[in-house]
Short mmCIF file of C-alpha atoms in Angstrom, two decimals:
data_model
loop_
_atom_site.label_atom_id
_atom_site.label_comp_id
_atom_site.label_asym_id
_atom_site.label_seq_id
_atom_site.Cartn_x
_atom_site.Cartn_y
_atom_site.Cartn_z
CA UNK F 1 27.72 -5.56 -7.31
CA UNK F 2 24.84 -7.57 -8.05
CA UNK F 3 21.86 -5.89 -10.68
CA UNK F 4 18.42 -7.06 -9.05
CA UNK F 5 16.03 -8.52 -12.07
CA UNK F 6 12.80 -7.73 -11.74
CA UNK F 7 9.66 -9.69 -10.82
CA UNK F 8 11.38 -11.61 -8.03
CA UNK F 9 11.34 -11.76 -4.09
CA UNK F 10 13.78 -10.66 -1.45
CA UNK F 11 12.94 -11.69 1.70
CA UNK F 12 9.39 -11.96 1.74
CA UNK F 13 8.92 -8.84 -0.61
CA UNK F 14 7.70 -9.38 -3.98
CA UNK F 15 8.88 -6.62 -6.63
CA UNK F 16 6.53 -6.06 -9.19
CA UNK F 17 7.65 -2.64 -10.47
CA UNK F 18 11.04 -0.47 -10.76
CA UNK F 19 10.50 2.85 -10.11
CA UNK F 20 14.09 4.28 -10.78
CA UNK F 21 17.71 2.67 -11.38
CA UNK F 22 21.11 4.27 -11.48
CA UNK F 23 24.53 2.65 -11.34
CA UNK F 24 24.53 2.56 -7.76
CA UNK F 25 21.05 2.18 -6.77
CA UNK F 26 17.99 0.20 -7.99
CA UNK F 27 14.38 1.19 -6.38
CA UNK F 28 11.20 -1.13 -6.47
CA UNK F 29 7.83 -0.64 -5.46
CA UNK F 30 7.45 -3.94 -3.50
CA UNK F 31 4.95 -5.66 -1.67
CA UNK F 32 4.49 -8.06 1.52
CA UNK F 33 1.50 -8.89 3.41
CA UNK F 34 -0.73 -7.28 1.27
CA UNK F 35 0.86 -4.11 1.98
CA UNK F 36 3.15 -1.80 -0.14
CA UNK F 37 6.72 -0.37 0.27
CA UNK F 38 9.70 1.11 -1.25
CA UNK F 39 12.69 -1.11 -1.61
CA UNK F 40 16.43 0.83 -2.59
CA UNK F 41 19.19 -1.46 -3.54
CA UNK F 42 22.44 -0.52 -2.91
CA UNK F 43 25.14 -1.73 -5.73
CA UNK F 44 27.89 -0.39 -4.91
CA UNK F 45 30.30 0.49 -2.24
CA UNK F 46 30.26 3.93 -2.98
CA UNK F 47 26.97 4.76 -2.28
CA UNK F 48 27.06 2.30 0.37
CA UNK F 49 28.75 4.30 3.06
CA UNK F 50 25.75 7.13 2.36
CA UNK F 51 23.13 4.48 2.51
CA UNK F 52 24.25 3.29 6.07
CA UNK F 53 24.23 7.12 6.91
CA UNK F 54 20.54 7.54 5.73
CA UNK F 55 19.69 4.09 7.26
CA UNK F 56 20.63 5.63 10.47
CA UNK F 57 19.28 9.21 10.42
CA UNK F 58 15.37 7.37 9.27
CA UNK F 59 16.20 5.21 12.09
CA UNK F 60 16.50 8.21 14.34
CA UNK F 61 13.30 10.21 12.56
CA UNK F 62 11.10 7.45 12.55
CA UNK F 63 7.24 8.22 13.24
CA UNK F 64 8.00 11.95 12.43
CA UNK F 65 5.51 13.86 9.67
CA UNK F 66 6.77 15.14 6.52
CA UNK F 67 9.87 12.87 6.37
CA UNK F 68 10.33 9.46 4.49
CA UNK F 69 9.64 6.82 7.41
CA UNK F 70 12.24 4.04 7.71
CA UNK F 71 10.53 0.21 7.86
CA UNK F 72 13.84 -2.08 7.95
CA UNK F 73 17.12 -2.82 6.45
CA UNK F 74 19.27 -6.34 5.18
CA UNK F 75 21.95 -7.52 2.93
CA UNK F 76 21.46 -9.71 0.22
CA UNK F 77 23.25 -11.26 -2.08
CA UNK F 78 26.40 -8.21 -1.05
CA UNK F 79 23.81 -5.36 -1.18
CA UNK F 80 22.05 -3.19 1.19
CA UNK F 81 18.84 -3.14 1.27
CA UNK F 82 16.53 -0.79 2.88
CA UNK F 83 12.96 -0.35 3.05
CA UNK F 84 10.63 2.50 3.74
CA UNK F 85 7.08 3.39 3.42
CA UNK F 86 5.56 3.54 -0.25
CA UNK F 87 4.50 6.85 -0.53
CA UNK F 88 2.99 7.11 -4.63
CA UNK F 89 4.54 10.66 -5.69
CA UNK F 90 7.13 12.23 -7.81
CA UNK F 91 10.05 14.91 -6.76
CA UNK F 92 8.93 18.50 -6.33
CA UNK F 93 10.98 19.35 -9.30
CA UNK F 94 8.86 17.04 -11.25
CA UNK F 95 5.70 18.51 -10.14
CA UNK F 96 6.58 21.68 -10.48
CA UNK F 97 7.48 20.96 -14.22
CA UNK F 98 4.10 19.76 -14.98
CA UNK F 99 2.53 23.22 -13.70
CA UNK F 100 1.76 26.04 -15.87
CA UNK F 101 5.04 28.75 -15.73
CA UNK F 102 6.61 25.80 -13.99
CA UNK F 103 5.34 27.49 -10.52
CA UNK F 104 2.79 27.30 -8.15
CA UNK F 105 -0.42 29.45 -6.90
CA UNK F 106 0.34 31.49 -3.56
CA UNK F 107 -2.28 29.19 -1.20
CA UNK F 108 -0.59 25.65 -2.57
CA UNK F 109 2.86 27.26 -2.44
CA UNK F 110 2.26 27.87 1.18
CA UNK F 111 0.49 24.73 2.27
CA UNK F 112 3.25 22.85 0.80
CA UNK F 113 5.73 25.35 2.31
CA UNK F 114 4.64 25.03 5.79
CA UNK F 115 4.82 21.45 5.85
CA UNK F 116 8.14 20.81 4.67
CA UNK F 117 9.24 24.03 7.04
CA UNK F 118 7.52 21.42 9.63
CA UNK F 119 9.87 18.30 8.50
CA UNK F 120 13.18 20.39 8.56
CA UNK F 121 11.99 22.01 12.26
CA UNK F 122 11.98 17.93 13.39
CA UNK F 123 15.15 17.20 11.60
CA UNK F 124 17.00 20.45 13.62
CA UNK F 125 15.29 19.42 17.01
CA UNK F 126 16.91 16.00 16.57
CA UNK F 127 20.45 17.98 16.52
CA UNK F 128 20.78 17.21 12.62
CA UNK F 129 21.41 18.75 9.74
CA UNK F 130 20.49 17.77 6.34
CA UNK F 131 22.99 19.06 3.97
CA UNK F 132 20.71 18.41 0.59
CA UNK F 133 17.41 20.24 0.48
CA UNK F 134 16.38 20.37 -2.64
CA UNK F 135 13.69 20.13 -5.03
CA UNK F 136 14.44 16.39 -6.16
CA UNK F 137 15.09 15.43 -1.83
CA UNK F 138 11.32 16.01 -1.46
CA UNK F 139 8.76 13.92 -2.32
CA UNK F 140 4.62 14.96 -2.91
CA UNK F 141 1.54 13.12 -3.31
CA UNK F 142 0.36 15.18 -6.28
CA UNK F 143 -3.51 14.33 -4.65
CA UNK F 144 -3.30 15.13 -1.60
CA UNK F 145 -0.22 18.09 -1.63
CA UNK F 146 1.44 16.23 1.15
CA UNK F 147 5.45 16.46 0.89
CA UNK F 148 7.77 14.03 2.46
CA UNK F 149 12.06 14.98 2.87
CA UNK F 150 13.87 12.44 1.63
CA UNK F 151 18.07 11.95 0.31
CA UNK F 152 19.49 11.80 3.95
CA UNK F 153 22.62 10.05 2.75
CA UNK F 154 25.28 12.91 3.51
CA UNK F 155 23.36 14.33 6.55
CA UNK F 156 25.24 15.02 9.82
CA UNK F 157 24.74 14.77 13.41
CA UNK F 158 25.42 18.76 15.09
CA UNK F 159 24.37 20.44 17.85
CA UNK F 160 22.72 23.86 17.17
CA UNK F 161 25.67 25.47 18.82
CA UNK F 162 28.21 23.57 16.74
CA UNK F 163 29.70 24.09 13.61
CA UNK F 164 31.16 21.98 10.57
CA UNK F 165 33.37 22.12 7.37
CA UNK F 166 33.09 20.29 4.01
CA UNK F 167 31.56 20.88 0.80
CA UNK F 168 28.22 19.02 0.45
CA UNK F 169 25.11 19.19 -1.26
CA UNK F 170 23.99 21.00 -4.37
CA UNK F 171 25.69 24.32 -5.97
CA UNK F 172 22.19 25.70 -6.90
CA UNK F 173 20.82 24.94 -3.63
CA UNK F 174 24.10 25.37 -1.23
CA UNK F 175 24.58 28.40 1.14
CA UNK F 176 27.25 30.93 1.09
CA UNK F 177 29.04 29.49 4.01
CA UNK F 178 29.72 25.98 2.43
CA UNK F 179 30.74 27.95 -1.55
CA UNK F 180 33.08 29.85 0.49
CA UNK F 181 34.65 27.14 2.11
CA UNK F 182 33.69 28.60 5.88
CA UNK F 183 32.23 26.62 8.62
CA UNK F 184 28.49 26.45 8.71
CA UNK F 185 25.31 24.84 10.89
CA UNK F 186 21.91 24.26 10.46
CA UNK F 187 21.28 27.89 8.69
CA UNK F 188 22.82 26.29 5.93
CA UNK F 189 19.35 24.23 5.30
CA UNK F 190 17.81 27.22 5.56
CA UNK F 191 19.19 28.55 3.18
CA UNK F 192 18.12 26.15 0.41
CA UNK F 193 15.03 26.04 1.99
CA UNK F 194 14.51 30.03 0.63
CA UNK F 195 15.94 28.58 -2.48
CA UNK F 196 12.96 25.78 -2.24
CA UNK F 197 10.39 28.62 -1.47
CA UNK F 198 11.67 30.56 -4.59
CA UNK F 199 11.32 27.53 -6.53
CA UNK F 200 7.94 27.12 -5.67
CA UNK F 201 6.41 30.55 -6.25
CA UNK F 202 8.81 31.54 -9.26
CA UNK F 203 9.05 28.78 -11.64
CA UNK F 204 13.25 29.16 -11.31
CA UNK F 205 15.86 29.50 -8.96
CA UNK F 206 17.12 32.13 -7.94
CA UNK F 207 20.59 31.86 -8.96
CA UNK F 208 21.04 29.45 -12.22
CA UNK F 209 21.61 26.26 -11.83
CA UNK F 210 25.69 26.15 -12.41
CA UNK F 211 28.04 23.17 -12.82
CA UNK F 212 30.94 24.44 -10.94
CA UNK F 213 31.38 26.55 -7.64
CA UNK F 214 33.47 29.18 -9.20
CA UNK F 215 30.12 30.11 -11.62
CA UNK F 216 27.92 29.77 -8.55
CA UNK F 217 29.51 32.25 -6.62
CA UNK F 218 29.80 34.55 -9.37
CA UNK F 219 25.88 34.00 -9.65
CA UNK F 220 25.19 35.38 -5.73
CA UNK F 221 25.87 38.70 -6.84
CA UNK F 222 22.48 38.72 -8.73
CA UNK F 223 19.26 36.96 -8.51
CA UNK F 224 17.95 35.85 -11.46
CA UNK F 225 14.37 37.15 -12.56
CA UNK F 226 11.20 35.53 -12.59
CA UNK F 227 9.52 34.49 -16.27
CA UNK F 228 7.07 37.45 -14.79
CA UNK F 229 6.29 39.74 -12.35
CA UNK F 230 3.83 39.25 -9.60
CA UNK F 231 0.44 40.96 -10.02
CA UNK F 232 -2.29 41.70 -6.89
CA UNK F 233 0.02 40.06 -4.34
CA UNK F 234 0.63 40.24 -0.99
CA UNK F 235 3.64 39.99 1.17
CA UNK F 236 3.91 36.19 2.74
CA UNK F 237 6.12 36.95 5.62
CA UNK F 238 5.31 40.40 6.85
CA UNK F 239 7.95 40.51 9.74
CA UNK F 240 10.65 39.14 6.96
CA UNK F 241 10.47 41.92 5.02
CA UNK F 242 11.36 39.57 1.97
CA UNK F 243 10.06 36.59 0.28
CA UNK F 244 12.67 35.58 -2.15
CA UNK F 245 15.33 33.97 -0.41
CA UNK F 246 14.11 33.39 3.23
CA UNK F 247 18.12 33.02 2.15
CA UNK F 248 19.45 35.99 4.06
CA UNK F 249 17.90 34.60 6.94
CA UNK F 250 21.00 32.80 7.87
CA UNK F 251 22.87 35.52 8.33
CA UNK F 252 21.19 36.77 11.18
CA UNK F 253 19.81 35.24 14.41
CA UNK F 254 16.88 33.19 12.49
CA UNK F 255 16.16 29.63 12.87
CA UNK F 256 12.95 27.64 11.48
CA UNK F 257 11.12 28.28 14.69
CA UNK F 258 10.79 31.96 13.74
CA UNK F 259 9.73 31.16 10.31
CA UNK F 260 6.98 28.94 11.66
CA UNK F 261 5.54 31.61 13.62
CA UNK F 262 5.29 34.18 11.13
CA UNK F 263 3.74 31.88 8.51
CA UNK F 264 1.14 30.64 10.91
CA UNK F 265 -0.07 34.47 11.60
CA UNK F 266 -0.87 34.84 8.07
CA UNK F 267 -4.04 34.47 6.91
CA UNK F 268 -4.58 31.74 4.60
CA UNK F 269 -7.58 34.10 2.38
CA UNK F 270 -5.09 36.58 2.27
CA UNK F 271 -1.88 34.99 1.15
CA UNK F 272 -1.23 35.96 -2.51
CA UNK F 273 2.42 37.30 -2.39
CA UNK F 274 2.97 41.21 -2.83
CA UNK F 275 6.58 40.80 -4.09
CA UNK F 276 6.22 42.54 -7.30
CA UNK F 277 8.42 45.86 -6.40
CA UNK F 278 10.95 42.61 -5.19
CA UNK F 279 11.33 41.29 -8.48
CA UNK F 280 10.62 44.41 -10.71
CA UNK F 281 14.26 45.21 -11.65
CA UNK F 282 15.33 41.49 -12.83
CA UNK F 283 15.67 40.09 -16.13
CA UNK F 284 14.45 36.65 -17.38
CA UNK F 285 16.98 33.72 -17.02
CA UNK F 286 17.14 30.56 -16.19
CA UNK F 287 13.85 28.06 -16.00
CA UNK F 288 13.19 25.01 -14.68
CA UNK F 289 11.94 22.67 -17.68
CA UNK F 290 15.70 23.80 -19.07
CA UNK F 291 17.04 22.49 -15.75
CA UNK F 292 14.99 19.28 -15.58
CA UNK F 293 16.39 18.58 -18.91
CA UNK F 294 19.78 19.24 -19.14
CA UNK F 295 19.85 17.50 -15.41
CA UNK F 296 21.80 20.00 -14.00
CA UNK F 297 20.22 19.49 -10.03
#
């Protein structure tokens, strides 16, 4: 492993800024013919087996909307290094943080909604599953509202017919199927996806934010509460019958075709959420500035 100083060049790219470094990976805003990209240096061989995974799955989704778009990869100096687009934005935890109540209005809730619904829809149609939605595996230009999936590093290959086994992804945002050890599919993104959507219009997740999987599953029997209860609202998926979870959509026949076509028959003047007899019997619990700072996701 090989740390990456800053202010140098690596093949033709300049690297005037770090945006993020952990012990495995370094990230630079970098430049090269007067144009701008993202640069992630691998350091280590752990995370290198996840970075050719990623490498390969941006390969596969390249010129797709709403999903990080792959520009190249190389070694140097040991390391992988891969490049995609420079898109200037921060996590959707992040901006969510910086909201007031941590949450969202209804109309921006939905436009951002829709469009990462839109990126998963390409990811399934390309017989792959993602394994990590989450709040910090999307990315939004905080002008513009435009999200972008990213963290494809223990992504899969599968058929919509197919099924797989292992534990992946995280406990606040995993599905029933993978906590219980049971083979899952693509559902299983849907599932976080509803957790996503709760996110969004909430200000919290729905079930905690727990270290292990024992306290996770305990944590499915209930849904946490809201900071407050929805007021003049209106349902956002009439033919769902629920907002919260779009979670116990996995458990029937639902895919993210069917979501898409409900959301696009709702009116966009007319989408302020009526979940408040949802939410009316839960109690207060866990936030989201107490998750962003304990780092729990």
């Amino acid at each position: 492993m090989q740390q990456i100083s800053q202010k140098i060049s690596i093949k033709d790219y300049q690297l005037p800024e770090q945006l993020s470094s952990t012990a495995h990976t370094q990230v630079y805003k970098c430049k090269k013919d007067e144009n701008y990209y993202a640069i992630k240096i691998i350091l280590t061989k752990e995370a290198k087996k996840r970075a050719i995974k990623e490498i390969n799955v941006l390969k596969k989704l390249k010129g797709k909307l709403f999903i990080i778009q792959y520009i190249e990869h190389f070694e140097y100096n040991d390391n992988i290094c891969f490049i995609t687009e420079y898109f200037p934005s921060i996590t959707l935890l992040q901006y969510l943080v910086k909201q007031k109540q941590c949450r969202l209005q209804s109309q921006e809730a939905l436009f951002i909604f829709r469009n990462i619904l839109d990126g998963l829809r390409t990811i399934h149609t390309n017989n792959l599953i993602h394994r990590n939605i989450k709040l910090d595996n999307i990315l939004i230009n905080e002008i513009e509202k435009i999200p972008q999936i990213c963290g494809f590093g223990i992504s899969k290959a599968l058929n919509m017919n197919e099924l797989t086994w292992s534990l992946f992804g995280s406990l606040s945002f995993t599905s029933v199927e993978i906590l219980f050890d049971t083979p899952y599919n693509y559902k299983t993104d849907i599932w976080s996806l509803g957790v996503v959507l709760f996110a969004l219009t909430c200000g919290q997740l729905p079930f905690g934010s727990e270290m292990t999987k024992q306290n996770q599953l305990k944590n499915l029997k209930k849904v946490c509460t809201p900071l407050f209860l929805f007021k003049n609202v209106k349902n956002i998926c009439e033919n769902l019958n629920m907002l919260i979870l779009v979670i116990r959509m996995n458990n029937g026949n639902f895919d993210v075709q069917v979501l898409g076509n409900s959301l696009n028959q709702i009116n966009e003047r007319q989408c302020r959420f009526q979940i408040e007899e949802i939410f009316k019997n839960f109690l207060p619990k866990l936030n989201l500035k107490d998750i962003e700072q304990n780092k729990f996701l």
